[in-house]
Coordinates of C-alpha atoms in Angstrom, one line a residue:
M1 CA -0.1 0.2 0.0
K2 CA 1.0 3.6 -0.8
P3 CA -0.2 6.7 0.7
E4 CA -2.3 7.5 -2.8
D5 CA -3.9 3.8 -1.5
L6 CA -5.4 4.6 1.6
R7 CA -9.2 4.0 1.7
S8 CA -9.5 7.2 3.8
R9 CA -7.8 9.2 0.8
R10 CA -11.2 9.0 -1.1
W11 CA -12.6 11.0 1.9
F12 CA -10.2 13.6 2.5
G13 CA -8.4 14.1 -0.6
E14 CA -5.3 16.0 -0.8
A15 CA -6.4 19.6 -2.7
R16 CA -8.9 21.9 -3.1
T17 CA -9.7 20.8 -6.2
D18 CA -10.6 17.3 -5.5
G19 CA -13.7 17.9 -4.8
V20 CA -16.5 19.7 -2.4
R21 CA -17.5 16.4 -0.6
Q22 CA -13.9 16.2 0.2
F23 CA -13.3 19.8 1.1
S24 CA -15.9 19.4 3.2
H25 CA -14.6 16.4 4.8
R26 CA -11.6 18.1 5.9
S27 CA -12.7 21.3 6.7
R28 CA -14.8 18.9 9.7
A29 CA -11.7 17.7 10.6
R30 CA -10.5 21.0 11.3
Q31 CA -13.1 21.6 13.2
L32 CA -12.3 18.8 15.4
G33 CA -8.8 20.2 15.9
I34 CA -6.8 17.6 13.4
A35 CA -4.4 19.6 11.3
S36 CA -3.8 18.5 7.5
D37 CA -0.2 17.1 8.4
E38 CA -1.9 14.8 11.2
I39 CA -3.7 12.9 8.9
D40 CA -2.4 13.2 5.3
G41 CA -1.3 10.1 4.0
K42 CA -1.1 8.1 7.3
P43 CA -3.3 5.7 8.1
L44 CA -6.5 6.0 10.3
I45 CA -7.0 3.6 12.6
A46 CA -10.5 3.2 14.1
I47 CA -10.2 2.1 17.9
L48 CA -13.5 0.4 18.5
N49 CA -13.9 0.2 22.5
T50 CA -16.7 -1.9 24.3
W51 CA -16.1 -0.3 27.5
S52 CA -19.3 0.6 29.1
G53 CA -19.7 1.3 33.2
I54 CA -21.6 -1.8 33.5
N55 CA -19.0 -3.9 32.6
P56 CA -16.7 -5.3 34.9
C57 CA -14.8 -7.3 32.2
H58 CA -14.0 -4.6 30.3
M59 CA -13.8 -1.7 32.7
H60 CA -10.2 -0.7 32.2
L61 CA -10.6 -0.9 28.5
R62 CA -10.7 3.1 28.3
E63 CA -7.7 3.4 30.0
R64 CA -6.0 0.3 27.3
A65 CA -7.6 2.5 24.5
E66 CA -5.0 5.2 25.0
Q67 CA -2.2 2.5 25.3
V68 CA -3.1 1.8 21.7
K69 CA -3.4 5.6 20.4
R70 CA 0.1 5.3 21.5
G71 CA 0.9 2.6 19.4
V72 CA -0.7 4.0 16.4
L73 CA 1.0 7.5 16.8
E74 CA 4.3 5.7 16.9
K75 CA 3.7 4.0 13.9
G76 CA 2.8 6.9 12.0
G77 CA -1.0 6.2 11.9
F78 CA -3.9 8.4 13.2
P79 CA -6.0 6.8 15.5
V80 CA -9.9 7.6 16.2
E81 CA -11.7 6.2 19.1
M82 CA -15.6 5.1 18.5
P83 CA -17.9 3.5 21.4
V84 CA -19.4 0.6 20.4
A85 CA -22.3 -1.5 21.8
T86 CA -21.0 -3.6 25.4
L87 CA -22.5 -7.2 25.9
S88 CA -21.7 -7.7 29.3
E89 CA -22.2 -11.2 29.7
T90 CA -23.1 -10.4 33.8
F91 CA -26.1 -8.1 33.5
Q92 CA -27.5 -8.3 29.9
K93 CA -30.9 -10.4 29.6
P94 CA -32.0 -12.7 28.4
T95 CA -28.7 -13.1 26.6
P96 CA -25.6 -11.2 25.2
M97 CA -26.0 -13.8 22.3
T98 CA -29.0 -12.2 21.3
Y99 CA -27.2 -8.9 20.7
R100 CA -23.8 -11.0 19.5
N101 CA -25.3 -10.3 15.9
L102 CA -26.4 -6.6 16.3
L103 CA -22.8 -5.5 17.7
S104 CA -21.5 -7.3 14.6
M105 CA -23.6 -5.1 12.1
E106 CA -23.0 -2.2 14.2
T107 CA -18.9 -3.1 13.8
E108 CA -19.4 -3.8 10.0
E109 CA -21.3 -0.8 8.8
L110 CA -19.1 1.9 11.0
L111 CA -15.7 0.3 9.5
R112 CA -17.5 0.6 6.0
S113 CA -19.2 3.8 6.3
Y114 CA -16.6 5.9 8.1
P115 CA -12.8 6.7 6.5
F116 CA -11.2 4.2 8.4
D117 CA -7.9 2.3 6.7
G118 CA -7.6 -0.1 9.6
A119 CA -9.4 -0.9 12.9
V120 CA -8.4 -2.1 16.8
L121 CA -11.3 -4.2 18.5
M122 CA -10.8 -4.2 21.7
G123 CA -13.2 -6.5 23.8
G124 CA -13.0 -9.5 25.6
C125 CA -16.4 -10.5 27.5
D126 CA -18.0 -13.8 25.8
K127 CA -20.2 -12.5 23.0
T128 CA -17.5 -9.5 22.0
T129 CA -14.7 -11.5 20.7
P130 CA -17.0 -13.4 18.0
A131 CA -19.3 -9.8 17.1
L132 CA -16.2 -7.9 16.5
I133 CA -14.3 -10.0 14.5
M134 CA -17.3 -11.5 12.7
G135 CA -18.1 -7.6 11.7
A136 CA -15.0 -6.7 10.9
T137 CA -14.2 -9.5 8.7
S138 CA -17.4 -8.7 6.8
A139 CA -16.2 -5.2 6.5
N140 CA -12.7 -6.9 5.1
I141 CA -10.4 -4.0 6.9
P142 CA -7.0 -4.7 7.9
S143 CA -7.6 -5.4 12.1
V144 CA -6.4 -6.3 15.4
F145 CA -7.8 -8.0 18.0
V146 CA -6.9 -6.3 21.7
P147 CA -8.1 -9.2 24.5
A148 CA -9.9 -7.4 27.5
G149 CA -7.3 -10.1 29.7
P150 CA -8.7 -11.9 32.3
M151 CA -8.9 -11.1 36.3
L152 CA -6.8 -12.1 38.9
R153 CA -7.6 -15.2 40.5
G154 CA -10.6 -15.4 42.7
N155 CA -9.6 -15.8 46.5
V156 CA -12.1 -17.2 49.4
K157 CA -10.5 -17.8 52.7
G158 CA -7.0 -18.3 51.2
R159 CA -8.5 -20.7 49.1
Q160 CA -8.9 -20.1 44.9
A161 CA -12.0 -19.2 43.4
G162 CA -12.8 -19.4 39.9
S163 CA -15.6 -17.3 37.8
G164 CA -18.5 -19.1 37.4
T165 CA -17.2 -22.6 38.2
S166 CA -17.0 -21.9 42.4
M167 CA -20.3 -20.2 42.5
W168 CA -22.0 -23.0 40.8
Q169 CA -20.4 -25.7 43.2
T170 CA -21.1 -23.5 46.6
W171 CA -24.8 -22.6 45.6
D172 CA -25.4 -26.4 44.7
D173 CA -23.7 -26.7 48.3
Y174 CA -26.2 -24.2 50.0
K175 CA -29.0 -25.5 48.1
A176 CA -28.2 -29.1 49.8
G177 CA -27.8 -27.0 53.3
T178 CA -23.8 -27.8 53.1
A179 CA -23.1 -24.3 52.6
T180 CA -24.2 -21.1 54.5
D181 CA -25.0 -17.6 53.9
C182 CA -21.7 -16.6 55.1
D183 CA -20.1 -18.8 52.8
L184 CA -21.9 -17.1 50.1
R185 CA -21.2 -13.6 51.3
D186 CA -17.5 -14.5 51.1
L187 CA -17.6 -16.3 48.1
E188 CA -19.7 -13.0 46.5
E189 CA -16.5 -10.9 47.9
G190 CA -13.7 -12.6 46.9
I191 CA -14.6 -14.1 43.5
A192 CA -14.2 -11.4 41.2
R193 CA -11.4 -9.2 42.5
S194 CA -9.9 -7.2 39.7
P195 CA -11.2 -5.7 36.0
G196 CA -10.9 -8.3 33.1
T197 CA -12.9 -11.9 32.0
C198 CA -13.4 -15.2 33.9
M199 CA -10.2 -16.7 34.8
T200 CA -11.1 -19.6 34.3
M201 CA -11.1 -21.3 30.7
G202 CA -14.9 -20.5 29.9
T203 CA -15.8 -18.8 26.7
A204 CA -14.0 -15.3 27.1
S205 CA -10.7 -17.0 27.0
T206 CA -11.5 -19.9 25.0
M207 CA -12.5 -17.1 22.2
T208 CA -9.2 -15.1 23.0
S209 CA -7.4 -17.7 22.1
A210 CA -9.2 -18.5 19.1
A211 CA -8.7 -15.0 18.3
E212 CA -4.6 -15.3 18.7
V213 CA -4.9 -18.9 16.8
L214 CA -6.8 -17.4 13.9
G215 CA -3.8 -14.2 13.6
L216 CA -6.4 -11.7 14.6
A217 CA -4.7 -10.7 18.1
L218 CA -0.9 -10.7 18.7
P219 CA 1.2 -13.9 20.0
G220 CA 0.5 -14.4 23.3
A221 CA -1.8 -11.5 23.9
S222 CA -4.6 -13.6 24.8
S223 CA -3.1 -14.8 28.3
V224 CA -2.2 -11.9 29.6
P225 CA -4.0 -10.7 33.1
A226 CA -6.1 -7.7 32.6
V227 CA -4.1 -6.0 35.3
D228 CA -0.5 -7.2 34.1
S229 CA 1.8 -4.3 32.8
G230 CA 2.1 -6.6 30.1
H231 CA -1.5 -5.5 29.2
Y232 CA -0.8 -2.6 28.5
R233 CA 2.4 -3.5 26.7
M234 CA 0.3 -5.5 24.5
A235 CA -2.0 -3.0 23.9
V236 CA 0.8 -0.9 22.6
R237 CA 2.0 -3.3 20.0
A238 CA -1.5 -3.8 18.6
G239 CA -2.0 0.0 17.7
Q240 CA 1.6 -0.4 16.1
A241 CA 0.3 -3.6 14.5
A242 CA -2.8 -2.4 12.9
V243 CA -0.8 0.6 11.6
E244 CA 1.3 -2.1 9.5
R245 CA -1.0 -4.1 8.2
V246 CA -2.9 -1.2 6.3
W247 CA 0.5 -0.7 4.9
N248 CA 0.6 -4.8 4.3
D249 CA -2.9 -4.8 3.1
E250 CA -3.7 -7.3 5.6
T251 CA -7.3 -7.7 5.7
P252 CA -9.2 -10.7 7.3
Q253 CA -10.0 -12.7 4.5
S254 CA -6.8 -12.8 3.7
I255 CA -5.8 -14.5 7.2
L256 CA -8.6 -16.6 7.9
T257 CA -8.9 -19.6 5.9
K258 CA -10.0 -23.1 6.5
E259 CA -6.8 -24.3 8.0
A260 CA -6.9 -21.1 10.2
F261 CA -10.2 -22.2 11.3
E262 CA -9.5 -25.8 12.0
D263 CA -6.2 -24.8 13.7
A264 CA -8.4 -22.6 16.1
A265 CA -11.0 -25.4 16.9
A266 CA -7.7 -28.2 17.4
T267 CA -6.8 -25.1 20.0
V268 CA -10.0 -24.6 21.6
L269 CA -10.4 -29.0 22.2
A270 CA -6.8 -28.9 23.5
L271 CA -7.7 -26.2 26.1
G272 CA -11.0 -27.5 27.3
G273 CA -12.4 -24.4 26.2
S274 CA -16.1 -23.9 25.8
T275 CA -19.1 -25.4 24.3
N276 CA -20.3 -22.4 23.0
A277 CA -16.9 -21.9 20.9
L278 CA -18.5 -24.2 18.3
I279 CA -21.0 -21.8 17.4
H280 CA -19.3 -18.8 17.5
L281 CA -16.5 -20.3 15.0
I282 CA -18.7 -21.7 12.2
A283 CA -20.3 -18.1 12.7
M284 CA -16.5 -16.5 12.3
A285 CA -16.1 -18.7 9.3
G286 CA -18.8 -18.0 7.8
R287 CA -18.1 -14.4 7.2
A288 CA -15.0 -15.3 5.8
G289 CA -16.2 -17.7 3.4
V290 CA -15.4 -20.8 5.5
D291 CA -17.3 -23.9 5.5
L292 CA -16.7 -25.2 9.4
T293 CA -18.9 -27.9 10.3
L294 CA -19.6 -29.6 13.7
D295 CA -18.2 -32.6 11.7
D296 CA -14.9 -30.8 11.3
F297 CA -14.8 -30.5 15.0
D298 CA -15.5 -34.2 15.7
T299 CA -12.9 -35.2 13.1
I300 CA -10.3 -32.8 15.3
S301 CA -11.6 -33.6 18.4
R302 CA -10.6 -37.1 17.9
R303 CA -6.7 -36.5 17.3
V304 CA -6.3 -33.4 19.5
P305 CA -5.2 -34.4 23.2
W306 CA -6.3 -32.3 26.3
L307 CA -3.2 -30.3 27.3
A308 CA -4.1 -27.3 29.8
N309 CA -6.0 -28.2 33.5
L310 CA -7.9 -25.2 33.9
K311 CA -10.7 -25.0 35.6
P312 CA -14.1 -26.0 35.0
S313 CA -12.9 -29.0 33.6
G314 CA -9.2 -29.1 35.7
E315 CA -7.5 -27.7 38.3
Y316 CA -6.1 -24.5 38.1
L317 CA -7.0 -20.8 36.6
M318 CA -5.6 -18.4 33.7
E319 CA -3.4 -16.4 35.7
D320 CA -1.6 -19.9 36.8
F321 CA -1.8 -20.3 32.6
F322 CA -0.1 -17.3 32.0
Y323 CA 2.6 -17.8 34.5
A324 CA 3.0 -21.5 33.1
G325 CA 3.7 -20.3 29.3
G326 CA -0.1 -19.1 28.2
L327 CA -1.2 -20.2 24.8
P328 CA 2.3 -20.2 23.4
G329 CA 3.6 -22.7 25.9
L330 CA 0.3 -25.2 24.7
L331 CA 0.7 -24.1 21.0
G332 CA 4.5 -25.2 20.7
R333 CA 3.6 -28.8 22.6
L334 CA 0.5 -29.1 20.4
S335 CA 2.3 -28.6 17.5
A336 CA 4.4 -31.8 18.6
V337 CA 1.4 -34.1 18.1
P338 CA 1.4 -35.6 14.5
G339 CA -1.5 -33.7 12.7
A340 CA -2.8 -31.7 15.4
L341 CA -2.1 -28.3 13.7
H342 CA -1.6 -26.8 10.0
R343 CA 0.9 -24.4 11.5
G344 CA 3.5 -25.3 13.3
Y345 CA 4.6 -22.9 16.3
P346 CA 8.3 -23.1 18.0
E347 CA 8.6 -24.7 20.9
A348 CA 8.2 -22.0 23.8
P349 CA 9.2 -22.4 27.6
V350 CA 6.6 -24.1 29.9
Y351 CA 7.5 -23.4 33.6
D352 CA 4.4 -25.7 35.1
D353 CA 4.0 -29.2 33.5
D354 CA 0.9 -29.9 35.4
V355 CA -1.2 -26.7 33.8
I356 CA 0.2 -26.7 30.4
R357 CA 0.7 -30.9 29.9
S358 CA 2.9 -32.6 27.0
P359 CA 1.4 -34.8 24.7
A360 CA 3.0 -37.6 26.7
T361 CA 1.1 -36.6 30.2
A362 CA -2.4 -35.3 28.6
L363 CA -5.6 -35.3 30.3
S364 CA -7.1 -37.4 28.0
G365 CA -6.1 -38.5 24.7
E366 CA -9.2 -36.5 23.1
G367 CA -9.8 -33.3 22.8
G368 CA -12.7 -32.1 25.5
V369 CA -16.0 -31.6 23.2
S370 CA -18.1 -34.5 21.8
V371 CA -20.6 -34.0 18.5
L372 CA -23.3 -36.0 19.2
R373 CA -26.2 -36.9 16.5
G374 CA -29.2 -39.2 16.7
N375 CA -32.7 -39.5 16.3
L376 CA -32.9 -36.7 18.6
A377 CA -30.5 -34.4 17.3
P378 CA -30.2 -34.8 13.8
D379 CA -28.1 -32.0 13.1
G380 CA -25.9 -32.3 15.8
A381 CA -25.8 -31.6 19.5
V382 CA -22.4 -31.3 21.7
I383 CA -21.4 -32.1 25.5
K384 CA -18.5 -31.0 27.1
H385 CA -17.2 -35.0 28.4
I386 CA -14.3 -33.8 30.4
A387 CA -16.5 -31.6 32.7
A388 CA -19.1 -34.4 33.4
D389 CA -19.2 -37.6 35.7
Q390 CA -17.4 -40.2 33.3
R391 CA -20.1 -42.7 34.9
L392 CA -22.7 -40.6 32.8
L393 CA -21.3 -40.8 29.2
K394 CA -23.2 -43.8 28.8
H395 CA -26.4 -43.6 30.0
A396 CA -30.0 -44.5 29.6
G397 CA -33.0 -43.0 31.8
P398 CA -36.3 -41.7 31.5
A399 CA -37.2 -38.4 30.4
V400 CA -38.3 -35.4 32.4
V401 CA -39.5 -32.9 30.3
F402 CA -39.9 -29.1 31.0
E403 CA -41.3 -27.0 28.4
D404 CA -39.4 -23.8 29.2
Y405 CA -37.2 -22.2 31.6
A406 CA -40.4 -20.7 33.6
D407 CA -41.5 -24.5 33.7
L408 CA -38.4 -25.7 34.5
K409 CA -37.7 -23.2 37.7
Q410 CA -41.6 -24.0 39.1
R411 CA -41.5 -27.6 39.4
V412 CA -37.9 -28.9 39.2
N413 CA -37.9 -29.3 43.0
D414 CA -41.8 -31.1 42.8
P415 CA -41.3 -34.1 44.5
S416 CA -44.3 -35.5 42.4
L417 CA -42.3 -35.5 39.4
N418 CA -40.2 -38.8 41.0
I419 CA -36.6 -37.3 39.3
T420 CA -34.1 -39.8 40.8
P421 CA -30.3 -39.5 40.0
D422 CA -31.3 -41.6 36.7
S423 CA -33.5 -39.3 35.1
V424 CA -32.8 -37.3 32.0
L425 CA -33.8 -33.7 32.6
V426 CA -35.0 -32.2 29.0
L427 CA -35.7 -28.6 28.8
R428 CA -37.6 -27.4 25.4
N429 CA -37.9 -23.8 23.7
A430 CA -35.0 -22.4 25.0
G431 CA -33.0 -22.4 21.9
P432 CA -32.2 -19.2 19.1
K433 CA -35.3 -18.8 17.7
A434 CA -37.8 -19.8 20.6
A435 CA -35.7 -17.4 23.4
G436 CA -32.3 -16.3 21.8
M437 CA -30.3 -19.2 23.2
P438 CA -29.9 -18.5 27.0
E439 CA -27.1 -20.2 29.2
Y440 CA -29.9 -22.5 30.7
G441 CA -28.4 -25.7 29.5
Q442 CA -26.6 -26.2 33.4
L443 CA -30.6 -27.6 34.5
P444 CA -30.5 -27.7 37.9
I445 CA -30.4 -30.7 40.1
P446 CA -33.6 -31.1 42.3
D447 CA -32.8 -29.3 45.7
Y448 CA -33.6 -33.1 47.5
L449 CA -31.4 -34.8 45.4
L450 CA -28.6 -32.5 46.2
A451 CA -29.4 -33.0 49.7
Q452 CA -28.9 -36.4 49.2
G453 CA -25.4 -35.8 47.2
V454 CA -26.0 -35.9 43.7
R455 CA -23.6 -33.7 41.6
D456 CA -24.5 -34.5 38.4
M457 CA -27.0 -35.8 36.2
V458 CA -27.5 -36.1 32.6
R459 CA -29.4 -33.1 31.4
I460 CA -31.0 -31.8 27.8
S461 CA -31.5 -29.1 26.2
D462 CA -31.6 -26.7 23.3
A463 CA -29.8 -23.8 24.8
R464 CA -26.4 -23.2 25.9
M465 CA -24.6 -23.1 29.1
S466 CA -22.0 -21.1 30.5
G467 CA -18.4 -22.1 29.5
T468 CA -17.6 -21.7 33.4
S469 CA -20.0 -24.7 33.8
Y470 CA -19.9 -28.3 34.3
G471 CA -21.9 -31.6 34.0
A472 CA -23.1 -34.1 31.9
C473 CA -25.5 -30.9 29.8
V474 CA -26.2 -32.1 26.4
L475 CA -26.1 -28.4 24.3
H476 CA -27.2 -27.0 21.4
V477 CA -29.3 -29.6 20.2
A478 CA -30.7 -28.9 16.5
P479 CA -33.0 -28.1 15.0
E480 CA -34.3 -26.6 18.0
A481 CA -37.7 -27.8 19.5
A482 CA -39.3 -24.5 18.2
A483 CA -38.2 -25.0 14.4
G484 CA -40.0 -28.2 14.8
G485 CA -36.6 -30.4 16.1
P486 CA -37.3 -34.2 17.7
L487 CA -36.8 -32.2 21.1
A488 CA -40.2 -31.0 20.7
L489 CA -41.7 -34.4 20.6
V490 CA -40.1 -36.1 23.6
R491 CA -42.5 -36.6 26.7
T492 CA -42.0 -37.6 29.9
G493 CA -41.0 -41.4 30.5
D494 CA -39.5 -41.6 27.1
T495 CA -36.3 -43.6 27.3
V496 CA -33.3 -41.3 26.4
V497 CA -30.2 -43.0 25.2
L498 CA -26.7 -41.2 25.8
D499 CA -23.6 -42.9 24.6
V500 CA -20.7 -40.5 24.2
P501 CA -17.8 -43.2 23.1
A502 CA -20.7 -43.6 20.0
R503 CA -21.2 -40.0 19.8
T504 CA -25.0 -40.8 19.6
L505 CA -28.3 -39.5 21.4
T506 CA -31.4 -40.4 20.6
I507 CA -34.7 -41.6 21.9
D508 CA -36.0 -45.0 22.2
I509 CA -39.0 -44.7 20.3
P510 CA -40.5 -46.2 17.3
E511 CA -40.4 -44.0 14.1
R512 CA -44.4 -44.4 13.9
I513 CA -44.8 -43.1 17.2
L514 CA -42.3 -40.3 16.6
A515 CA -44.0 -39.7 13.4
S516 CA -47.6 -39.1 14.9
R517 CA -46.1 -36.5 17.8
R518 CA -44.8 -34.7 14.4
A519 CA -48.1 -34.5 12.7
Q520 CA -49.3 -33.3 15.9
W521 CA -47.0 -30.7 16.7
T522 CA -47.6 -27.1 16.1
P523 CA -45.0 -24.6 16.4
P524 CA -45.1 -22.5 19.1
Q525 CA -45.9 -18.4 19.2
P526 CA -43.5 -16.2 18.9
R527 CA -42.7 -14.1 21.5
H528 CA -41.6 -10.7 19.9
E529 CA -44.0 -9.5 17.6
R530 CA -42.0 -6.3 16.7
G531 CA -38.4 -4.7 17.0
Y532 CA -35.2 -6.1 17.5
G533 CA -36.8 -9.4 19.0
A534 CA -38.6 -9.9 16.1
L535 CA -35.9 -9.3 13.5
Y536 CA -33.7 -11.7 15.6
S537 CA -36.4 -14.7 15.4
G538 CA -37.0 -14.5 12.6
N539 CA -33.6 -14.5 10.6
V540 CA -31.5 -16.5 13.3
T541 CA -30.1 -19.7 12.0
Q542 CA -29.4 -22.8 14.0
A543 CA -26.8 -23.8 16.4
N544 CA -24.8 -26.1 14.2
E545 CA -25.1 -23.1 11.5
G546 CA -23.6 -20.5 13.8
C547 CA -26.8 -18.6 15.0
D548 CA -25.9 -15.8 12.7
F549 CA -28.4 -14.1 10.7
E550 CA -29.3 -15.5 7.3
F551 CA -28.5 -12.4 5.6
L552 CA -25.2 -11.7 6.9
A553 CA -24.0 -15.0 6.9
R554 CA -24.8 -15.0 3.1
R555 CA -21.8 -14.9 0.2
G556 CA -22.0 -11.9 -1.3
A557 CA -20.6 -8.0 -1.2
S558 CA -21.6 -5.1 0.5
P559 CA -20.0 -2.3 -1.8
E560 CA -18.1 0.5 -0.6
P561 CA -19.9 4.0 -0.3
D562 CA -20.1 6.1 -3.1
P563 CA -17.0 7.9 -3.7
S564 CA -18.5 11.2 -4.1

């Protein structure tokens, strides 16, 4: 790229004779206090910042944006910070998943409609990473992703506590009568001690790690804790890299190949990462024109070992992972596994062999997520089998069906349902069309079973679950019940058969009976009659397709703004 090739040149030109529109743009730049020599012939870099006063994961990004600006200026670019929607996993209802596509649209259109040559994408909370990357990929403007970074380890009474994971554990103990109000208060005050995302290998760290392997975040960026001084330095380097990518014309679609996505999938599986990553990576790949499927994940899972001993499936937290060598250390070891990665990564130091395992000491010979199919999930379902009670991975039991989440909350503790540890809890109408696909998939175990010491059961839904969660939870059943999937036909008492080694999920009912039930089924009424909810439910694809909007995932070009 040369200065005259810059995209921003079409807005600003370089002389009064270029046209009245260019004159207007230059005059308004002067109104902003920007002199001509500050931007003439220099890449204009957008800093899309998801900071907000109600997103604790991103509460430090206002400051980090200043370091990004420094890096842009040092490399001869000009930075422009722009706020974009903040998707706070901790506060937004029904789920930020509903708004991932909205942020992707905002990102795409801001980058496309303003005179930006490149972008720095600042995020990290679960849905912001895929949303920003999806939008930047569709806009296809050179971009660098800055991960918000994990928060510090939780500390409760001298013991480590992990985001989400320790909460679910303590809450179950509380309902069972083995934890007190004081225990909850201590956890409440000690589990989240600093800015940053969840410090378990939940969805946030899973997706920022994937962004790094895809080449959109700088090497090592995803592992740096939010408050570590290395995070400041990484932000400066990201600003520098954004300018370099403009001059090199290094656009997202030029680096987001099928091989890159397969390497990202392999990394997620080696990390024991979140099941949500499957939905997000499929959607991200679709924006790059790459066909990534559940079958790809299942194939990769069979050849990739689980190497990261991190909660919720393992023992340690992200701060430990960083000190042990971080993602570069893991990628170096994963590269030693034949066929695991397309791209070779150099061997990097690993300082704790229990946190980052070698292939010889892997926690499991296969990746952390299995893809299931069968007459209950013809288009697929997923289970994070490494986070489940292993005795439940082959299980048959009677279904106890709940029509929606409200029904579940109202009846799950009803003794008349006769729920036993062998029962299979089934939740439907929690998928993308029906409810926006909230994290309802870790269905609560009845209190009376918790009191008996039961801590895991087979649970099936068309919902998602938090990446910090655990248990024998079958998720993302597709098609969802509201779309007429077989989950809509299950009745209480039907025998459900889960066989993770065989990768199957079935209902033991003759096909003629299922056909009869299907003929009697009627779709539920849409929850939303207008607004974004109606747009979402009317256009969202199924979980196995990435839950993108069909009109966003569709192949085709979005033309650049008119040059006048």
